[in-house]
PDB file of C-alpha atoms in Angstrom:
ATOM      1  CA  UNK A   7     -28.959 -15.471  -4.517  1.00  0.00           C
ATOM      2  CA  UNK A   8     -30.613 -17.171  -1.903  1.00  0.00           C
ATOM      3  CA  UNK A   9     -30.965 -13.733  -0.272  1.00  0.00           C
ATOM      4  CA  UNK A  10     -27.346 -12.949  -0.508  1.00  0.00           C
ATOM      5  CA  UNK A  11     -26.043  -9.952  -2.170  1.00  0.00           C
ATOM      6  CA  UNK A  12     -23.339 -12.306  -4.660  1.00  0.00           C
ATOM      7  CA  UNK A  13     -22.505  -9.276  -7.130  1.00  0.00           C
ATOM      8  CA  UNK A  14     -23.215  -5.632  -8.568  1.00  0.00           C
ATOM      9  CA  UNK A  15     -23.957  -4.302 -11.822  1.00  0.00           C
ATOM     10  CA  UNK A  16     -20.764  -3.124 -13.510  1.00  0.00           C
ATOM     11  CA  UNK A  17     -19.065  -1.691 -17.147  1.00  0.00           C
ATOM     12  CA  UNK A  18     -16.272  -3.105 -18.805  1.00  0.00           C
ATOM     13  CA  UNK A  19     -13.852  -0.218 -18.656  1.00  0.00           C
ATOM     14  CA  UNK A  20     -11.567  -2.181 -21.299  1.00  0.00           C
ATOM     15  CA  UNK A  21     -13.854  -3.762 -24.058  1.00  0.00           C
ATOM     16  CA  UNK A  22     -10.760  -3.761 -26.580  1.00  0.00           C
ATOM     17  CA  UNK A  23      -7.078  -4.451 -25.573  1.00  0.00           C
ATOM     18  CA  UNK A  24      -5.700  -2.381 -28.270  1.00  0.00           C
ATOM     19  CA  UNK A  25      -6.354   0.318 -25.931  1.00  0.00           C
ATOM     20  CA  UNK A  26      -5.367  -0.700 -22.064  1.00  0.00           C
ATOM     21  CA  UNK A  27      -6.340   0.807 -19.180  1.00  0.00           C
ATOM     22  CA  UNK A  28      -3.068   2.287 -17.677  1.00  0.00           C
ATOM     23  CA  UNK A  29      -2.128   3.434 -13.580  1.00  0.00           C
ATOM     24  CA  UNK A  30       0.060   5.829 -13.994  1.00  0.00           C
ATOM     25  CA  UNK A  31       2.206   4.125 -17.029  1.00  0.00           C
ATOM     26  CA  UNK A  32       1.739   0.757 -15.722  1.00  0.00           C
ATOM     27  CA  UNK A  33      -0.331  -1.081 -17.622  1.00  0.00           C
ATOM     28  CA  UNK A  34      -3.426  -2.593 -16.607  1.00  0.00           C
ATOM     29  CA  UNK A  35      -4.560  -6.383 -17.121  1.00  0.00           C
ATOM     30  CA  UNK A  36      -8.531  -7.421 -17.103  1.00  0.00           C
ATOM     31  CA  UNK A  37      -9.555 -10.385 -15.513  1.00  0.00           C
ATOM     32  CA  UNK A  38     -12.824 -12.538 -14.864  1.00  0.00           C
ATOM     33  CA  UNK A  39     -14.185 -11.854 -11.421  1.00  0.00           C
ATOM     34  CA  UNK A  40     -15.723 -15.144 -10.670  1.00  0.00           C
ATOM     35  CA  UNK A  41     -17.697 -15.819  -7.855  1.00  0.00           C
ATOM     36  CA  UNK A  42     -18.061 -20.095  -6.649  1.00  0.00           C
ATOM     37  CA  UNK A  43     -21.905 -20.593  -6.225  1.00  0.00           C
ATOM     38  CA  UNK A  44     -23.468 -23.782  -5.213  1.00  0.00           C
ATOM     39  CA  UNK A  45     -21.399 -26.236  -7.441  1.00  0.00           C
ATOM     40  CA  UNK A  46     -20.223 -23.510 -10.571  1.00  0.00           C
ATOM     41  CA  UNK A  47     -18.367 -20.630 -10.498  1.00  0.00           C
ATOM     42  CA  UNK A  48     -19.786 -17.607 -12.478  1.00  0.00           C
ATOM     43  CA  UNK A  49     -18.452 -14.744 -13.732  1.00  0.00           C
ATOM     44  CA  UNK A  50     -19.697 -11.243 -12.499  1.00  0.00           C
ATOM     45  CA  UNK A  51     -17.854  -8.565 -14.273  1.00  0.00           C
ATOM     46  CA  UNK A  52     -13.767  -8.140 -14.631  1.00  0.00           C
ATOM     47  CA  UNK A  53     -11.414  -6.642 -12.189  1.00  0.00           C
ATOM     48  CA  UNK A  54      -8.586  -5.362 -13.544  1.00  0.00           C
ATOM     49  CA  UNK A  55      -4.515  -5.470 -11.875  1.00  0.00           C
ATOM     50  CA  UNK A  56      -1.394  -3.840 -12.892  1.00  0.00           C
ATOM     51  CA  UNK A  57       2.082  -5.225 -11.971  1.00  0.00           C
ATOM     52  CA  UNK A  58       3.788  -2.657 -10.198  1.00  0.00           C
ATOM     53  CA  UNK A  59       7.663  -3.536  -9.822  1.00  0.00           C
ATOM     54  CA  UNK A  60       8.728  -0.996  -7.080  1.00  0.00           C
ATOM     55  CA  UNK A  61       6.110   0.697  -4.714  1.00  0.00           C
ATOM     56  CA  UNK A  62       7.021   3.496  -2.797  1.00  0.00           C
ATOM     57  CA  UNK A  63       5.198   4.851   0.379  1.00  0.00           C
ATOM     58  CA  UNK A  64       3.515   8.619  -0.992  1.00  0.00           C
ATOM     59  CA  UNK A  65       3.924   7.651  -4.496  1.00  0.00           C
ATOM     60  CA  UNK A  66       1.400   9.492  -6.687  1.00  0.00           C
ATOM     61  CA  UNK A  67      -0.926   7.088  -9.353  1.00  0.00           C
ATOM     62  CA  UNK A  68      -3.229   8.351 -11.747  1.00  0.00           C
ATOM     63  CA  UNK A  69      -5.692   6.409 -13.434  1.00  0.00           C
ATOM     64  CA  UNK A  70      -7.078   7.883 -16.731  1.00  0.00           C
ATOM     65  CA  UNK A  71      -9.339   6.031 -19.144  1.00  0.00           C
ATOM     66  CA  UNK A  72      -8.759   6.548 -22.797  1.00  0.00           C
ATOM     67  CA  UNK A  73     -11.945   5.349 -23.961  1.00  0.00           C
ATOM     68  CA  UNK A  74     -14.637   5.720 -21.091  1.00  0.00           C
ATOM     69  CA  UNK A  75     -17.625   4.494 -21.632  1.00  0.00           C
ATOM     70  CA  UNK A  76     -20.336   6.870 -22.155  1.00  0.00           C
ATOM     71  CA  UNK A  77     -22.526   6.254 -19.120  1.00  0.00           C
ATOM     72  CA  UNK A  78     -19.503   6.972 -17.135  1.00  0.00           C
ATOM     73  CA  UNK A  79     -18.357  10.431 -18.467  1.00  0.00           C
ATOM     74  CA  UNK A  80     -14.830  11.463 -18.333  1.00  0.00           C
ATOM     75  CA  UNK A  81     -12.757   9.023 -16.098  1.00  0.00           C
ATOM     76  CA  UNK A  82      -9.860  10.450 -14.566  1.00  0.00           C
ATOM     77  CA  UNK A  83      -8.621  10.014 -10.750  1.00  0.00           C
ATOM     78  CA  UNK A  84      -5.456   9.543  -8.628  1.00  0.00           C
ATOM     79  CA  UNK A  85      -4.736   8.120  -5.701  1.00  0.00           C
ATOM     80  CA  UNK A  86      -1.097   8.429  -3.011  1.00  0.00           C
ATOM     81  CA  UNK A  87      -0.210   5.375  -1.953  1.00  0.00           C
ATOM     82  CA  UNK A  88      -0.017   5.901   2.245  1.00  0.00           C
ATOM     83  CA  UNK A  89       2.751   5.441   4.506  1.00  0.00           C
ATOM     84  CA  UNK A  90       5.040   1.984   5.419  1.00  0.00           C
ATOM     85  CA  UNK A  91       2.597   0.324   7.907  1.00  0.00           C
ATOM     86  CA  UNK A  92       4.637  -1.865  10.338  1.00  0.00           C
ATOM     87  CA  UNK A  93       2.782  -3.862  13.538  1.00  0.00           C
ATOM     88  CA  UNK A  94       4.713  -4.387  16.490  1.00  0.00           C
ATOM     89  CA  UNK A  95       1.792  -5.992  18.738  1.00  0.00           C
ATOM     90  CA  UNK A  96       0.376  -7.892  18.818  1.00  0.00           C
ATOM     91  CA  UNK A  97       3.366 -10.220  17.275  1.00  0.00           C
ATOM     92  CA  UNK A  98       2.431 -13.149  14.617  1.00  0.00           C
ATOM     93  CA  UNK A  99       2.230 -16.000  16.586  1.00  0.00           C
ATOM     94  CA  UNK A 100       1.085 -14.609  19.720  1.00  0.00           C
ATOM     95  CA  UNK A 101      -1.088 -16.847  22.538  1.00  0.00           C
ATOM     96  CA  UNK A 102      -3.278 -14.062  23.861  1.00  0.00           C
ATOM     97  CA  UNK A 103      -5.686 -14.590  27.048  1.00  0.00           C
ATOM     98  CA  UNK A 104      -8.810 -13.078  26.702  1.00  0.00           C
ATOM     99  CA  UNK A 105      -9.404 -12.201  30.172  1.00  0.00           C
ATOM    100  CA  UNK A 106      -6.374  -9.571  30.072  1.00  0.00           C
ATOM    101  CA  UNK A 107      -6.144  -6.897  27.387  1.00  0.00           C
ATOM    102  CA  UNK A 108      -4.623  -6.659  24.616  1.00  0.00           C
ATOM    103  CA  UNK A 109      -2.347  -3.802  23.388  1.00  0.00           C
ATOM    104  CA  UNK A 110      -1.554  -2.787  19.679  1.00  0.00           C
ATOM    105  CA  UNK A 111       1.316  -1.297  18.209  1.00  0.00           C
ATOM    106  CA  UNK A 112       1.800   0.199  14.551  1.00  0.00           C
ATOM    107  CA  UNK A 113       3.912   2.620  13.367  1.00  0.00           C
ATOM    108  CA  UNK A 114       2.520   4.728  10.064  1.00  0.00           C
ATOM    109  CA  UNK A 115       0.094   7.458  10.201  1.00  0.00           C
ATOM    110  CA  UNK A 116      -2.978   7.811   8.094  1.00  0.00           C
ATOM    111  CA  UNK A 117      -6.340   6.615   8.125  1.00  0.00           C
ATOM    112  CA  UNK A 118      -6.445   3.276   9.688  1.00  0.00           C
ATOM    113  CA  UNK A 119      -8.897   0.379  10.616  1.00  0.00           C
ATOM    114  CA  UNK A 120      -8.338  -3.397  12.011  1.00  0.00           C
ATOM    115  CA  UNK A 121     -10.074  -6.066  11.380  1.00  0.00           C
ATOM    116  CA  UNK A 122     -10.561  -9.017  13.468  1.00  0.00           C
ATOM    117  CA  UNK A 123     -11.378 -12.098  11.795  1.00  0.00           C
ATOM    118  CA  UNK A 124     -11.479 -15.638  12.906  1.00  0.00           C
ATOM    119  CA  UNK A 125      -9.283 -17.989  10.850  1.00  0.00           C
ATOM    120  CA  UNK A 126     -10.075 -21.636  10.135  1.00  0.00           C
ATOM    121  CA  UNK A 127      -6.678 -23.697  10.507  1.00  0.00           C
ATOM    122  CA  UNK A 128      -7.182 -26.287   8.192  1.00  0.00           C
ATOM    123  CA  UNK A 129      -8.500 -24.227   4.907  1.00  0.00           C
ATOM    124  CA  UNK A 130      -7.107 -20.562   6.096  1.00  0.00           C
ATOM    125  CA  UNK A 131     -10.343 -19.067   5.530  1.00  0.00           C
ATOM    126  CA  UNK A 132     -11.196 -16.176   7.197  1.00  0.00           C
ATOM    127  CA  UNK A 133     -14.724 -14.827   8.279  1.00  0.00           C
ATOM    128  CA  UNK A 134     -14.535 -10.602   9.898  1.00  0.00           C
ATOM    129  CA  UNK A 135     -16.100 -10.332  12.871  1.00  0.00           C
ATOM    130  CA  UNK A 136     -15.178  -6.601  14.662  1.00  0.00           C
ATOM    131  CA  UNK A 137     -13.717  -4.154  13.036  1.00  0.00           C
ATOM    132  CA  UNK A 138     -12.228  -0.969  15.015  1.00  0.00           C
ATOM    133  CA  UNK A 139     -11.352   2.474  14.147  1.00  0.00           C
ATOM    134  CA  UNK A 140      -9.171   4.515  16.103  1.00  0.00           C
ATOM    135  CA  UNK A 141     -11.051   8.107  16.300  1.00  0.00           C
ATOM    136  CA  UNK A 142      -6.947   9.197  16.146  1.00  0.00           C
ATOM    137  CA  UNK A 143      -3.764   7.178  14.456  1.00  0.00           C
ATOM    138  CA  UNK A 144      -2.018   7.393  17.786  1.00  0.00           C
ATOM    139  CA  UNK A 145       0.204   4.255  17.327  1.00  0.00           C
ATOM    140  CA  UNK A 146      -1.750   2.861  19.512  1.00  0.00           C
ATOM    141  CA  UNK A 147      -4.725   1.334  21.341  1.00  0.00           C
ATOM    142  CA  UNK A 148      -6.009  -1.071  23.669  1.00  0.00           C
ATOM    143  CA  UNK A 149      -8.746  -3.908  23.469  1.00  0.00           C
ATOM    144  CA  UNK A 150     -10.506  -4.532  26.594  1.00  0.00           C
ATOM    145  CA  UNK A 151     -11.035  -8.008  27.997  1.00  0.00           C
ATOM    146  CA  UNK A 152     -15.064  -7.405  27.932  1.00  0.00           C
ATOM    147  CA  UNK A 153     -14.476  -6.704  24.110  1.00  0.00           C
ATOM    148  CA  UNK A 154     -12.331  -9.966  23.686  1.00  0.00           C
ATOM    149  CA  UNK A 155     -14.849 -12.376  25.448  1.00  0.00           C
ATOM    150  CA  UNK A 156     -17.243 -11.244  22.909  1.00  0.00           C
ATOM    151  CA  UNK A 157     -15.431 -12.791  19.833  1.00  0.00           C
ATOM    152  CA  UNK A 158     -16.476 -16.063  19.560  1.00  0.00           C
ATOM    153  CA  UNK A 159     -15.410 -18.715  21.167  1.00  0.00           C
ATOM    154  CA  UNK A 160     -12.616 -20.275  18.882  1.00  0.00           C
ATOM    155  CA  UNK A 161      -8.754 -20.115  18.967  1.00  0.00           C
ATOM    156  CA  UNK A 162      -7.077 -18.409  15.526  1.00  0.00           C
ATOM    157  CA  UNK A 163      -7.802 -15.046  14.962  1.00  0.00           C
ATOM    158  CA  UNK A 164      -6.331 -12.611  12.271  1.00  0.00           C
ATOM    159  CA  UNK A 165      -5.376  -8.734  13.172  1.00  0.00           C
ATOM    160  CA  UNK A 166      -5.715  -6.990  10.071  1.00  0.00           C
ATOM    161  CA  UNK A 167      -4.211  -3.756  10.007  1.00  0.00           C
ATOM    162  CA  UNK A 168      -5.184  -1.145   7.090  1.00  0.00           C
ATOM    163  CA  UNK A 169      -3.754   1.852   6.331  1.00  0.00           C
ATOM    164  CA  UNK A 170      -5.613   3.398   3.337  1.00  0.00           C
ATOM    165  CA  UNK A 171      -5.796   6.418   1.263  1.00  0.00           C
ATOM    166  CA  UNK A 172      -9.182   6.780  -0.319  1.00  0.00           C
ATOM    167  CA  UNK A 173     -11.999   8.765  -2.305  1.00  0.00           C
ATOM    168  CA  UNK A 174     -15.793   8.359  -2.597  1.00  0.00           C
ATOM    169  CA  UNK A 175     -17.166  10.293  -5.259  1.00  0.00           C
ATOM    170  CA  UNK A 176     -20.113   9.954  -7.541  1.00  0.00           C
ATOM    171  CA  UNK A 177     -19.437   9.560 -11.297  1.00  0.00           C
ATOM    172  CA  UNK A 178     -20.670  11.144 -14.166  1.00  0.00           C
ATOM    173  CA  UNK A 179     -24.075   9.470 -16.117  1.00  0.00           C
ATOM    174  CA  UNK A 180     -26.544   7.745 -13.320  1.00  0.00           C
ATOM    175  CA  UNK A 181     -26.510   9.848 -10.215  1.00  0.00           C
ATOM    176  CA  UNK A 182     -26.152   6.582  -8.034  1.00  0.00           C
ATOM    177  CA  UNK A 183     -23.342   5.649  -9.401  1.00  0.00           C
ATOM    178  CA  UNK A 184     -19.967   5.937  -6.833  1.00  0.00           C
ATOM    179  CA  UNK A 185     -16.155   5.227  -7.486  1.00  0.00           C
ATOM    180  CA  UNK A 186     -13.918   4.100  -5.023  1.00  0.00           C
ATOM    181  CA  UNK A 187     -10.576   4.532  -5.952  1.00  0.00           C
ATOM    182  CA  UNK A 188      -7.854   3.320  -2.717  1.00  0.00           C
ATOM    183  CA  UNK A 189      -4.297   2.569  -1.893  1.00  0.00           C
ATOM    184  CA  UNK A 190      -3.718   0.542   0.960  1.00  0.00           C
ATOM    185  CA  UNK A 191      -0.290  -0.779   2.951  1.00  0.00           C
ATOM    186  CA  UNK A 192      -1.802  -4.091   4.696  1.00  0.00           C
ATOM    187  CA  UNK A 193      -0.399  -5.912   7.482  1.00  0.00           C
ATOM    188  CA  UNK A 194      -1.817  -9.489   8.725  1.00  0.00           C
ATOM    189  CA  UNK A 195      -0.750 -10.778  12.428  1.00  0.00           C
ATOM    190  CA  UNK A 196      -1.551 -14.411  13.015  1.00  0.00           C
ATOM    191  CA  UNK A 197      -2.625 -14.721  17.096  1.00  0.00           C
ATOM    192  CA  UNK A 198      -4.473 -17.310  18.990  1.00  0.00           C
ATOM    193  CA  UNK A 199      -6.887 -16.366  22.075  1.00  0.00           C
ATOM    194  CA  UNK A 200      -7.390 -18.879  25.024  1.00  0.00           C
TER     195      UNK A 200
END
């Protein structure tokens, strides 16, 4: 729309609720994905959520489909949900100068990327604008000052930190056709840069 890319072709992996779609034995609810466009909201497809009471760090989910739908093939997966993710620095609240750098701290190992978004005050929207990704989960890294006065030039930023374990594989039926299936620990720090 409008030369935006607003949605993607999809299948309802639950067309009856007799038969639910189930992580693990949690079941699984479907739900509208709607998408606000110009002055309407429209629906694009269903995502679907299960209420998990108690998650674990390294707890094992598998995700089978009862009744898949026959473009799909077979529809089995699992998925380990990664370690506790915990952000020392920078600290929620922080007043950061842009013209020193600016160390991070996590603890958690795994595969992990940060986001830096800016954050509008008044609505706490969000808009990415950098992400890194450590070459190695050290703990640790550094952003340089020249890398800072590139963001632009407003005051609240969000650090996200994501610690995911994921898989990328094709499906069975149209040979474009990809799954993602992820677990991710996430961890937002609130900072302002002057």
């Amino acid at each position: 729309m409008n030369g935006r890319v607003v949605g993607y072709y999809g299948i309802d992996l639950m067309p009856t609720a007799s038969i639910p779609l189930k992580l693990g034995t949690f079941p699984m609810i479907r739900y509208p994905y709607k998408i606000h466009i110009g002055d309407r909201d429209s629906t694009f497809g269903y995502m679907y959520r299960a209420v998990i009471p108690s998650l674990q760090p390294k707890m094992k989910f598998d995700w089978d489909d009862p009744e898949p739908d026959s473009r799909l093939g077979p529809f089995k997966d699992s998925v380990q949900t990664p370690e506790d993710l915990s952000v020392q620095a920078p600290a929620g609240g922080s007043v950061l100068s842009r013209s020193k750098q600016v160390d991070l701290r996590w603890t958690g190992k795994g595969n992990l990327v940060i986001v830096i978004s800016t954050c509008n005050a008044l609505t706490g929207k969000t808009r990415p604008v950098l992400q890194l990704q450590p070459a190695f989960n050290t703990g640790k890294a550094v952003i340089d000052p020249h890398v800072l006065q590139l963001l632009p030039q407003v005051r609240n930023f969000v650090f996200t930190f994501i610690l995911a374990n994921r898989s990328d594989r094709l499906l069975g039926g149209q040979p474009k056709d990809r799954i993602l299936v992820q677990a991710a620990s996430v961890y937002n720090s609130y900072v302002q840069l002057q």
